[in-house]
Coordinates of C-alpha atoms in Angstrom, one line a residue:
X234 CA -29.8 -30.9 -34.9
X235 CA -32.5 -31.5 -37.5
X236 CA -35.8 -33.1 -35.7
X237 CA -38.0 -34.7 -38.3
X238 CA -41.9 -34.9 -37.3
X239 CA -42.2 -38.0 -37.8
X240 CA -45.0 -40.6 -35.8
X241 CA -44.0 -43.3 -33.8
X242 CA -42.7 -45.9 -35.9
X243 CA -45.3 -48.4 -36.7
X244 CA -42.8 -51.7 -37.6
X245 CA -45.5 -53.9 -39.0
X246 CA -45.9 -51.2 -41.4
X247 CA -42.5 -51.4 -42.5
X248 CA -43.0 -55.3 -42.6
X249 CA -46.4 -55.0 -44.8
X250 CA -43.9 -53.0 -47.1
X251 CA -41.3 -55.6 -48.0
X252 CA -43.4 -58.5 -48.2
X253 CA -45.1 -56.6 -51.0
X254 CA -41.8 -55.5 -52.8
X255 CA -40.6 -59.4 -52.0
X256 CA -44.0 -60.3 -53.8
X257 CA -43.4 -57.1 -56.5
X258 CA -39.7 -57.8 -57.8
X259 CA -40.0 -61.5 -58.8
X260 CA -43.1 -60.7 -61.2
X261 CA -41.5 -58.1 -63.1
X262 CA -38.1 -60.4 -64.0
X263 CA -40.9 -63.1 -65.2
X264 CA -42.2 -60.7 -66.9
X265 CA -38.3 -60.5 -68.2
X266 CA -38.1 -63.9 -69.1
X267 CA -36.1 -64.7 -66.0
X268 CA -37.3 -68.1 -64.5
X269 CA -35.6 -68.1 -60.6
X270 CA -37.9 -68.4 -58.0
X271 CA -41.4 -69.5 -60.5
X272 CA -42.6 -72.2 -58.3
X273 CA -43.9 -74.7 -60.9
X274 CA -43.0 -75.0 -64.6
X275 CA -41.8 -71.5 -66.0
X276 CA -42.2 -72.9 -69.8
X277 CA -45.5 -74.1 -68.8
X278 CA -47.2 -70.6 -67.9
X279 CA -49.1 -69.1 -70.5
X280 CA -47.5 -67.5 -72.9
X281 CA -49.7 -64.6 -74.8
X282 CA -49.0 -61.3 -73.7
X283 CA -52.8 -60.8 -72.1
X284 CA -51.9 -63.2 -69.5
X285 CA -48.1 -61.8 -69.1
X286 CA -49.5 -58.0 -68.9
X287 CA -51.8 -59.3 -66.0
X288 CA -50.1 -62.2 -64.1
X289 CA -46.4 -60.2 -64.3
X290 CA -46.4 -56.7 -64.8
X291 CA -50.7 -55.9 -63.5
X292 CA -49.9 -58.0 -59.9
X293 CA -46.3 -56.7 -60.0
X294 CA -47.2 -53.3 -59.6
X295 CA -50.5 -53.8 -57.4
X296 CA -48.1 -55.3 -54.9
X297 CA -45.4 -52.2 -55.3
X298 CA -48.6 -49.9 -54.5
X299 CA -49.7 -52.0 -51.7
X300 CA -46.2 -51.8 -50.6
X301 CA -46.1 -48.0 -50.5
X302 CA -49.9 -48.5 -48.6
X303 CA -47.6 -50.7 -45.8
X304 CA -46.1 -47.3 -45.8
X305 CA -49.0 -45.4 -45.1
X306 CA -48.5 -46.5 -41.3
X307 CA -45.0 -45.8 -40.7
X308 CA -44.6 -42.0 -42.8
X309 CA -46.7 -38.8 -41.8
X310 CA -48.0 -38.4 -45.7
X311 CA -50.1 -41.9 -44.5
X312 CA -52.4 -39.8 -41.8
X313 CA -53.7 -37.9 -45.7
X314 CA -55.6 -41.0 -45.9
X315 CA -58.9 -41.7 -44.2
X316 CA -58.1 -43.8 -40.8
X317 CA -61.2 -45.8 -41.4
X318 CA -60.8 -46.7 -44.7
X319 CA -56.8 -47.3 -43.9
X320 CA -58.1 -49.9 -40.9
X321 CA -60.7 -51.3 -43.3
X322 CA -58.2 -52.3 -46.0
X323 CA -55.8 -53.5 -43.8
X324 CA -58.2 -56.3 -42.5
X325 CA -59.4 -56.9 -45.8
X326 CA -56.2 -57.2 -46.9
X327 CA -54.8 -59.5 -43.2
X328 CA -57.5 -61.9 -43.5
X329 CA -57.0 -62.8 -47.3
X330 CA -53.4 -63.2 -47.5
X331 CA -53.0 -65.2 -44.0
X332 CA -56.0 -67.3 -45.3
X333 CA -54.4 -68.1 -48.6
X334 CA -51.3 -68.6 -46.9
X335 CA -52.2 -70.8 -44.0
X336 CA -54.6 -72.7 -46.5
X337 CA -51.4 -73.8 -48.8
X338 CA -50.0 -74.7 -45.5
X339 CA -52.8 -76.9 -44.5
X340 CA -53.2 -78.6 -47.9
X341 CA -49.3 -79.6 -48.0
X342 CA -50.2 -81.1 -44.7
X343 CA -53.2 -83.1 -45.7
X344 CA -51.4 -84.3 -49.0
X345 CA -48.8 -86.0 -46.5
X346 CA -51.0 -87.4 -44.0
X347 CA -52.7 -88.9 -47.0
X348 CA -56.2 -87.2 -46.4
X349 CA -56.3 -85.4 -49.9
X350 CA -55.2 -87.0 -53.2
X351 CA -54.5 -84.0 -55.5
X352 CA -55.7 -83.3 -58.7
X353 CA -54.1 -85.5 -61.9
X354 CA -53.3 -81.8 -63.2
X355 CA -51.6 -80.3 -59.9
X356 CA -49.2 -83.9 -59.5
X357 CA -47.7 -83.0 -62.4
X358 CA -47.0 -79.2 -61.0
X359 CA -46.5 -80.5 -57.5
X360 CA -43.6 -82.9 -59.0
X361 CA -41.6 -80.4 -60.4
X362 CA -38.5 -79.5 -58.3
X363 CA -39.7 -75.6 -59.2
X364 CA -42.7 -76.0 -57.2
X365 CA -40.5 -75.8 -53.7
X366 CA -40.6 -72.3 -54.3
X367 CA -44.3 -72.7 -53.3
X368 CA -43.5 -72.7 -49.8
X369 CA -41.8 -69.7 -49.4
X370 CA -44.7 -67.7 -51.4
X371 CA -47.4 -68.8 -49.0
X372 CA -44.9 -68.1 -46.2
X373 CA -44.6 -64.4 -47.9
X374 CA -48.5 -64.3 -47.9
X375 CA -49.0 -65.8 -44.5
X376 CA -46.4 -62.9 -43.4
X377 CA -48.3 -60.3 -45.6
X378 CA -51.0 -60.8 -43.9
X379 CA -50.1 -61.6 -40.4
X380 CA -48.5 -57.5 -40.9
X381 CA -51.3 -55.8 -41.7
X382 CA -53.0 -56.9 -38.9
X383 CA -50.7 -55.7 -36.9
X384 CA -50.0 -53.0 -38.5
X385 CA -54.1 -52.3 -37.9
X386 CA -53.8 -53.0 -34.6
X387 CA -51.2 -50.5 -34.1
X388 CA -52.5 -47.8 -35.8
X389 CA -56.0 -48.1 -34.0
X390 CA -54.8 -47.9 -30.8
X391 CA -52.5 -44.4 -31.5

């Protein structure tokens, strides 16, 4: 029987890891052309190739590296990294995605209870039937970054 040395599974890791590729995969078939799951206006995004080398292929790849960093918890190779500076991004990183995430979520509450009248140019985005797709991004980064906390928590107490 082969025994592989490998550390006590740390599952928020794994779930850090597929919320980035689940970020990751969509931007490179925009990048492509490919429309499905653009929440807003697909024809409206910009169109010159600065802003489709940063907003498709740049964050695309960022998020497949911070994938492979969700990683880092789970997989032996991950203990070559500083623990401190491992912990430290992982915060960084939980506290700005669950606050973007819960902060869409907030906003689409005070829109319906009629507290905030959006901007004349987000109705027009808002209106769109694309822009359903909204929710299940900020869900994505609300789950991002509810992961790497864990995943923080985990690893500082082994």
């Amino acid at each position: 029987m082969i025994r592989l040395n490998i550390k006590k599974r740390n599952w928020a890791g794994y779930i850090a890891c597929i919320c980035g590729l689940l970020y990751a995969l969509p931007h490179y078939w925009w990048g492509l052309g490919i429309s499905f799951g653009y929440p807003g206006d697909f024809t409206a995004a910009p169109d010159d190739i600065a802003s489709q080398l940063f907003s498709y292929w740049f964050l695309g790849t960022a998020a497949v590296i911070a994938s492979l960093y969700g990683l880092s918890f789970v997989y032996p190779w991950g203990d070559k990294l500083p623990r401190r500076l491992k912990l430290i991004l992982a915060w960084i990183g939980c506290i700005l995605l669950s606050v973007w995430g819960f902060a869409f979520f907030v906003m689409q509450f005070l829109y319906a209870i009629g507290r905030v009248v959006p901007a004349p140019a987000f109705t027009a985005m808002d209106a769109h039937p694309m822009a359903v797709w909204g929710y299940f991004w900020y869900f994505l980064f609300l789950c991002w970054g509810i992961s790497l906390g864990f995943a923080a928590i985990i690893e500082s107490r082994r």
